[in-house]
Amino acid sequence: MTTDEKFMERAIELAKMGWGRTNPNPLVGAVLVKDGRIIAEGFHRALGQSHAEVDALKNAVEDVAGSTLYVNLEPCSHYGRTPPCAKAIIDAKINKVVVAMVDPNPKVSGRGLKMLRDAGIEVEVGVLENEALKLNEIFINYIVKKKPFVIMKSAVTLDGKIATASGDSKWITGEEARNYVHVIRDRVSAIMVGINTVLKDNPSLTTRRIDKEGKDPVRIIVDSEGKLPEDSNVVNSDSKAGVILATTSRIPADKEERLAKKGVKIIKTDGIDKGVNLELLMDELYKLEIDSVLLEGGGTLNSSAIRSGIVNKVMYFIAPKIIGGKNAPTSVEGDGADRMNNALMVRDISVRKFGDDILLEGYI
């Protein structure tokens, strides 16, 4: 690892400290180096707060003039919720800026780098670029495609079952894997389940981290007929996170009114099969600045999500158990592919272990 890579790796580590708090802004970390020594560190802590570069400048233990700044994303050049970072860098008389990746945001996208270069600052781009791209995959998808980044999470046995034929599913995976799911809930903007999950399990869909206090995601219930019980845990929990009922015009007007009075936001997107149009739902969620959705649905919702093309990433927790039974549900139901060469391919697979369970992650 080169010296530049070492300091950029530290910037990426700092950026991760903002996970779940900056949405829909990117994760950014910054390191100021002078004479081979780190003299300041910073990161974007939360939406509306100082960007990483400014945070680092505030934390400097000595004069930053003539130092080198390492940052995993191009410094912004426009006035948004905060002033432009490129101007702050220029005013601080930074000598060199090392950037991992160009900002895909059209409001920035090279303009920040140009501002720095025009001011006589040396700029280098592309150090640990792949790592930076993966770190901000949610932000990049949100900015470029103008849709939330959807992660389909499922816990399955070795024979692909998500429950027994009787419907028992507690628990397929062990405690370590289940705890990690709450880490992911803490990072995303929203969690989405189908109405059958609510009727069967009556979950609160909150975040329960064992290492620190977690942030609850917005809870989204896909329910085409408006069956969501008014006394359900998800509607009546003490969580500050909102609840969205994704439904259709089939919901009874009186039920819609009662749920709205309880604080539930109603979004109607009628599909051609009388179900919820998930593609249109993603457009509505984008307008609400929801940049990411953790899909924790059953086989029916997962099938609809895949068929509609909204899934970006899959997370499969595989437990060393065999349930068997032709009527035991699987993670993706529906008609499925008719031939093997029509199967949906998953790329860039990574593997991790959580106790006895294995997590497979990949991209559609």
Coordinates of C-alpha atoms in Angstrom, one line a residue:
M1 CA 0.0 0.0 0.0
T2 CA 1.4 3.4 -1.0
T3 CA 1.4 6.4 1.3
D4 CA -1.5 8.0 -0.6
E5 CA -3.5 4.8 -0.3
K6 CA -2.8 4.5 3.4
F7 CA -4.2 8.0 4.1
M8 CA -7.1 7.5 1.7
E9 CA -7.9 4.2 3.5
R10 CA -8.1 6.3 6.7
A11 CA -10.5 8.8 5.0
I12 CA -12.8 5.9 4.0
E13 CA -12.7 4.5 7.6
L14 CA -13.8 8.0 8.8
A15 CA -16.5 8.2 6.2
K16 CA -18.1 5.0 7.5
M17 CA -18.7 6.7 10.9
G18 CA -21.5 8.6 9.2
W19 CA -23.4 5.5 8.1
G20 CA -27.1 5.9 8.4
R21 CA -26.9 9.6 9.5
T22 CA -26.0 11.4 6.2
N23 CA -28.8 10.0 3.9
P24 CA -29.4 11.1 1.2
N25 CA -26.0 12.8 1.3
P26 CA -22.8 10.7 0.6
L27 CA -20.4 9.2 3.2
V28 CA -17.3 11.3 3.2
G29 CA -14.2 11.3 5.3
A30 CA -11.2 13.7 5.2
V31 CA -7.6 13.6 6.4
L32 CA -5.2 16.5 6.5
V33 CA -1.5 15.5 6.3
K34 CA 1.6 17.7 6.8
D35 CA 5.2 16.5 6.7
G36 CA 3.9 12.9 6.7
R37 CA 1.8 13.4 9.8
I38 CA -1.9 13.5 10.2
I39 CA -2.8 16.9 11.6
A40 CA -6.6 16.7 11.3
E41 CA -9.4 14.3 10.6
G42 CA -13.1 14.9 9.9
F43 CA -16.2 13.2 8.4
H44 CA -19.7 14.2 7.4
R45 CA -21.5 13.4 10.6
A46 CA -25.2 14.0 9.7
L47 CA -27.4 15.7 7.1
G48 CA -27.1 19.4 7.4
Q49 CA -23.9 19.4 9.4
S50 CA -20.4 20.3 8.1
H51 CA -19.0 18.3 5.3
A52 CA -15.9 16.2 6.0
E53 CA -13.4 18.7 4.6
V54 CA -14.7 21.6 6.7
D55 CA -15.0 19.3 9.7
A56 CA -11.3 18.3 9.3
L57 CA -10.3 22.0 9.0
K58 CA -12.1 22.8 12.2
N59 CA -10.2 19.9 14.0
A60 CA -6.7 20.9 12.9
V61 CA -4.1 20.9 15.6
E62 CA -1.8 23.2 13.7
D63 CA -1.7 25.6 10.7
V64 CA -3.1 23.7 7.7
A65 CA -1.4 25.9 5.1
G66 CA 0.7 23.8 2.8
S67 CA -0.8 20.5 3.8
T68 CA -2.3 17.7 1.7
L69 CA -6.0 16.8 2.0
Y70 CA -7.2 13.3 1.4
V71 CA -10.9 12.9 0.7
N72 CA -12.9 10.0 -0.7
L73 CA -15.2 12.1 -2.8
E74 CA -14.7 15.3 -4.8
P75 CA -15.2 18.4 -2.7
C76 CA -18.5 20.2 -3.5
S77 CA -18.5 23.4 -5.5
H78 CA -22.0 24.7 -4.9
Y79 CA -24.1 26.1 -2.1
G80 CA -26.5 23.4 -0.8
R81 CA -27.4 22.9 2.9
T82 CA -23.8 24.0 3.6
P83 CA -21.3 26.3 1.7
P84 CA -19.0 24.8 -0.9
C85 CA -16.0 22.8 0.4
A86 CA -13.8 23.7 -2.5
K87 CA -13.8 27.4 -1.5
A88 CA -13.0 26.5 2.1
I89 CA -10.0 24.4 0.9
I90 CA -8.8 27.3 -1.2
D91 CA -9.1 29.8 1.6
A92 CA -7.2 27.4 3.9
K93 CA -4.2 27.4 1.5
I94 CA -4.1 23.7 1.1
N95 CA -1.2 22.7 -1.2
K96 CA -2.6 19.4 -2.6
V97 CA -5.9 17.5 -2.7
V98 CA -6.0 13.7 -3.3
V99 CA -9.5 12.5 -4.2
A100 CA -10.7 8.9 -4.5
M101 CA -13.6 9.5 -7.0
V102 CA -15.3 12.3 -8.9
D103 CA -18.7 13.3 -7.5
P104 CA -21.5 11.9 -9.8
N105 CA -23.8 14.7 -8.7
P106 CA -24.4 16.9 -11.8
K107 CA -24.2 20.0 -9.5
V108 CA -20.5 19.0 -8.8
S109 CA -19.1 16.4 -11.2
G110 CA -15.7 17.9 -11.9
R111 CA -16.5 21.5 -11.0
G112 CA -15.0 21.1 -7.5
L113 CA -11.8 19.8 -9.0
K114 CA -11.7 22.6 -11.5
M115 CA -12.1 25.2 -8.8
L116 CA -9.1 23.7 -6.9
R117 CA -6.9 23.5 -10.0
D118 CA -7.8 27.0 -11.1
A119 CA -6.7 28.2 -7.7
G120 CA -3.3 26.6 -8.2
I121 CA -3.9 23.6 -6.0
E122 CA -2.4 20.3 -7.1
V123 CA -5.2 17.6 -7.6
E124 CA -4.8 13.9 -7.9
V125 CA -7.9 11.6 -8.6
G126 CA -8.4 7.9 -8.5
V127 CA -6.7 6.7 -5.3
L128 CA -8.7 3.7 -4.0
E129 CA -11.5 4.6 -6.4
N130 CA -13.1 1.1 -6.4
E131 CA -13.3 1.2 -2.6
A132 CA -14.9 4.6 -2.7
L133 CA -17.4 3.6 -5.4
K134 CA -18.6 0.7 -3.2
L135 CA -18.7 2.8 -0.1
N136 CA -21.1 5.2 -1.7
E137 CA -23.1 2.8 -3.9
I138 CA -26.4 4.0 -2.3
F139 CA -25.6 7.7 -3.0
I140 CA -24.4 7.0 -6.6
N141 CA -27.5 5.1 -7.5
Y142 CA -29.8 7.8 -5.9
I143 CA -28.1 10.6 -7.7
V144 CA -27.6 9.0 -11.1
K145 CA -30.7 6.8 -11.4
K146 CA -33.0 9.0 -9.2
K147 CA -34.3 6.0 -7.3
P148 CA -33.7 4.4 -4.0
F149 CA -31.0 1.6 -3.8
V150 CA -32.9 -1.6 -2.9
I151 CA -31.3 -4.4 -1.0
M152 CA -33.2 -7.7 -0.9
K153 CA -32.4 -9.5 2.3
S154 CA -33.4 -13.0 3.0
A155 CA -32.5 -15.8 5.5
V156 CA -32.7 -19.3 4.1
T157 CA -31.8 -22.8 4.9
L158 CA -29.4 -24.9 2.8
D159 CA -32.4 -26.2 0.9
G160 CA -33.6 -22.6 0.2
K161 CA -36.5 -22.4 2.7
I162 CA -37.5 -19.3 4.6
A163 CA -39.9 -21.2 7.0
T164 CA -41.4 -24.6 7.6
A165 CA -44.6 -25.7 5.9
S166 CA -46.4 -24.7 9.0
G167 CA -45.0 -21.2 8.7
D168 CA -42.5 -21.3 11.6
S169 CA -39.4 -19.2 10.8
K170 CA -37.9 -18.3 14.2
W171 CA -35.1 -18.6 13.9
I172 CA -33.4 -19.7 10.7
T173 CA -30.2 -17.9 11.4
G174 CA -28.2 -17.4 14.6
E175 CA -27.9 -14.4 16.8
E176 CA -24.8 -13.0 15.1
A177 CA -26.5 -12.9 11.7
R178 CA -29.6 -11.4 13.2
N179 CA -27.6 -8.7 15.0
Y180 CA -25.9 -7.7 11.7
V181 CA -29.3 -7.2 10.1
H182 CA -30.0 -4.5 12.6
V183 CA -26.7 -2.9 11.7
I184 CA -28.0 -2.7 8.1
R185 CA -31.3 -1.4 9.3
D186 CA -29.4 1.4 11.0
R187 CA -27.7 2.4 7.7
V188 CA -30.6 2.5 5.3
S189 CA -33.4 5.1 5.0
A190 CA -36.3 2.6 4.9
I191 CA -37.3 -1.0 5.5
M192 CA -40.1 -2.6 3.4
V193 CA -42.2 -5.7 4.0
G194 CA -45.5 -7.1 2.7
I195 CA -48.8 -7.1 4.5
N196 CA -48.5 -10.8 5.1
T197 CA -45.4 -10.3 7.3
V198 CA -47.3 -7.8 9.4
L199 CA -50.4 -10.0 9.8
K200 CA -48.3 -13.0 10.6
D201 CA -45.5 -11.6 12.9
N202 CA -46.8 -8.1 13.9
P203 CA -43.3 -6.7 13.9
S204 CA -42.3 -3.2 15.0
L205 CA -39.6 -3.1 12.2
T206 CA -37.3 -1.0 14.4
T207 CA -33.5 -1.1 14.8
R208 CA -32.1 -2.9 17.9
R209 CA -28.3 -2.7 17.9
I210 CA -26.4 -4.4 20.7
D211 CA -23.3 -2.1 20.4
K212 CA -25.0 1.3 20.3
E213 CA -28.3 3.1 19.9
G214 CA -29.6 2.6 16.4
K215 CA -31.6 4.7 14.0
D216 CA -35.0 3.3 13.0
P217 CA -35.7 3.4 9.2
V218 CA -38.9 4.6 7.7
R219 CA -41.3 1.5 7.8
I220 CA -43.0 0.8 4.4
I221 CA -45.8 -1.8 4.3
V222 CA -46.8 -3.0 0.8
D223 CA -50.6 -3.7 1.1
S224 CA -52.7 -3.4 -2.0
E225 CA -56.1 -3.7 -0.2
G226 CA -55.4 -1.7 2.9
K227 CA -55.5 -4.6 5.4
L228 CA -52.9 -3.0 7.7
P229 CA -54.4 -3.4 11.3
E230 CA -54.8 0.0 13.0
D231 CA -53.6 -1.7 16.3
S232 CA -50.5 -3.2 14.7
N233 CA -47.1 -2.7 16.4
V234 CA -45.7 -0.9 13.3
V235 CA -48.5 1.7 13.4
N236 CA -48.4 2.2 17.2
S237 CA -44.7 1.9 18.1
D238 CA -42.9 4.8 19.9
S239 CA -40.4 5.1 17.0
K240 CA -39.9 8.5 15.6
A241 CA -39.5 6.9 12.1
G242 CA -42.5 7.3 9.9
V243 CA -44.7 4.7 8.5
I244 CA -45.7 4.5 4.8
L245 CA -48.6 2.4 3.5
A246 CA -47.9 1.6 -0.1
T247 CA -51.3 0.7 -1.4
T248 CA -53.7 1.1 -4.3
S249 CA -57.1 2.7 -5.0
R250 CA -58.6 -0.5 -3.6
I251 CA -58.1 0.7 0.0
P252 CA -61.4 1.6 1.6
A253 CA -61.7 5.4 2.1
D254 CA -62.7 5.2 5.8
K255 CA -59.6 2.9 6.5
E256 CA -57.4 5.3 4.6
E257 CA -58.7 8.2 6.7
R258 CA -58.2 6.4 10.0
L259 CA -54.7 5.4 9.2
A260 CA -53.8 8.9 8.1
K261 CA -55.1 10.2 11.4
K262 CA -52.6 7.9 13.2
G263 CA -49.8 9.4 11.2
V264 CA -49.4 6.8 8.4
K265 CA -48.5 8.3 5.1
I266 CA -50.5 6.8 2.2
I267 CA -49.0 6.3 -1.2
K268 CA -51.2 4.8 -3.9
T269 CA -49.6 3.3 -7.0
D270 CA -51.9 1.1 -8.9
G271 CA -50.4 -1.8 -10.9
I272 CA -51.9 -3.6 -13.8
D273 CA -52.4 -6.8 -11.7
K274 CA -54.3 -4.9 -9.0
G275 CA -51.2 -4.9 -6.9
V276 CA -48.9 -2.1 -5.9
N277 CA -46.8 -0.8 -8.8
L278 CA -43.3 -1.0 -7.2
E279 CA -41.6 1.0 -9.9
L280 CA -43.9 4.0 -9.4
L281 CA -43.5 3.5 -5.6
M282 CA -39.7 3.9 -6.0
D283 CA -40.3 7.2 -7.8
E284 CA -42.4 8.5 -4.9
L285 CA -39.9 7.4 -2.3
Y286 CA -37.2 9.3 -4.3
K287 CA -39.2 12.4 -4.0
L288 CA -39.3 11.9 -0.2
E289 CA -35.4 11.7 -0.2
I290 CA -35.5 8.0 0.7
D291 CA -32.2 6.9 -0.9
S292 CA -32.2 3.2 0.2
V293 CA -34.7 0.4 1.1
L294 CA -34.0 -2.8 2.9
L295 CA -36.5 -5.3 1.5
E296 CA -37.3 -7.9 4.1
G297 CA -40.3 -9.4 2.4
G298 CA -41.5 -12.9 1.9
G299 CA -41.5 -14.9 -1.3
T300 CA -44.4 -13.0 -2.9
L301 CA -43.1 -9.5 -2.3
N302 CA -39.6 -10.5 -3.3
S303 CA -40.9 -12.0 -6.5
S304 CA -42.7 -8.8 -7.3
A305 CA -39.7 -6.7 -6.5
I306 CA -37.4 -8.8 -8.8
R307 CA -40.0 -8.9 -11.6
S308 CA -40.4 -5.1 -11.4
G309 CA -36.6 -4.6 -11.6
I310 CA -36.2 -2.5 -8.5
V311 CA -33.7 -4.8 -6.7
N312 CA -30.1 -3.6 -6.9
K313 CA -28.4 -5.9 -4.4
V314 CA -29.1 -9.2 -2.6
M315 CA -28.1 -10.3 0.9
Y316 CA -28.7 -14.0 1.5
F317 CA -28.0 -15.4 5.0
I318 CA -27.6 -19.1 4.6
A319 CA -28.0 -21.3 7.7
P320 CA -26.6 -24.9 7.9
K321 CA -30.1 -26.4 8.3
I322 CA -32.4 -28.5 6.1
I323 CA -36.1 -28.2 6.5
G324 CA -37.5 -30.0 3.5
G325 CA -41.1 -30.1 2.4
K326 CA -42.5 -29.2 -1.0
N327 CA -44.9 -26.7 0.7
A328 CA -42.3 -24.9 2.7
P329 CA -42.0 -21.4 1.4
T330 CA -38.9 -20.1 -0.5
S331 CA -37.4 -16.6 -0.7
V332 CA -38.7 -15.9 -4.2
E333 CA -42.1 -17.3 -5.1
G334 CA -44.2 -16.5 -8.2
D335 CA -43.8 -18.3 -11.6
G336 CA -40.0 -17.9 -11.7
A337 CA -37.8 -18.5 -14.7
D338 CA -39.0 -21.2 -17.2
R339 CA -35.4 -22.2 -18.2
M340 CA -32.0 -22.0 -16.5
N341 CA -30.7 -19.6 -19.1
N342 CA -33.5 -17.2 -18.0
A343 CA -32.4 -17.2 -14.4
L344 CA -31.5 -13.8 -12.9
M345 CA -27.7 -13.6 -12.6
V346 CA -26.0 -12.1 -9.5
R347 CA -22.5 -10.7 -9.9
D348 CA -19.6 -9.5 -7.7
I349 CA -20.3 -12.0 -5.0
S350 CA -18.7 -11.6 -1.6
V351 CA -18.8 -14.0 1.3
R352 CA -18.8 -13.5 5.1
K353 CA -19.4 -15.7 8.1
F354 CA -21.5 -14.9 11.1
G355 CA -21.2 -17.7 13.6
D356 CA -22.3 -20.9 11.7
D357 CA -24.2 -18.8 9.1
I358 CA -22.9 -17.6 5.7
L359 CA -23.7 -14.2 4.2
L360 CA -23.7 -14.1 0.4
E361 CA -23.9 -10.6 -1.1
G362 CA -24.0 -9.6 -4.8
Y363 CA -25.6 -7.3 -7.3
I364 CA -28.3 -7.9 -9.8

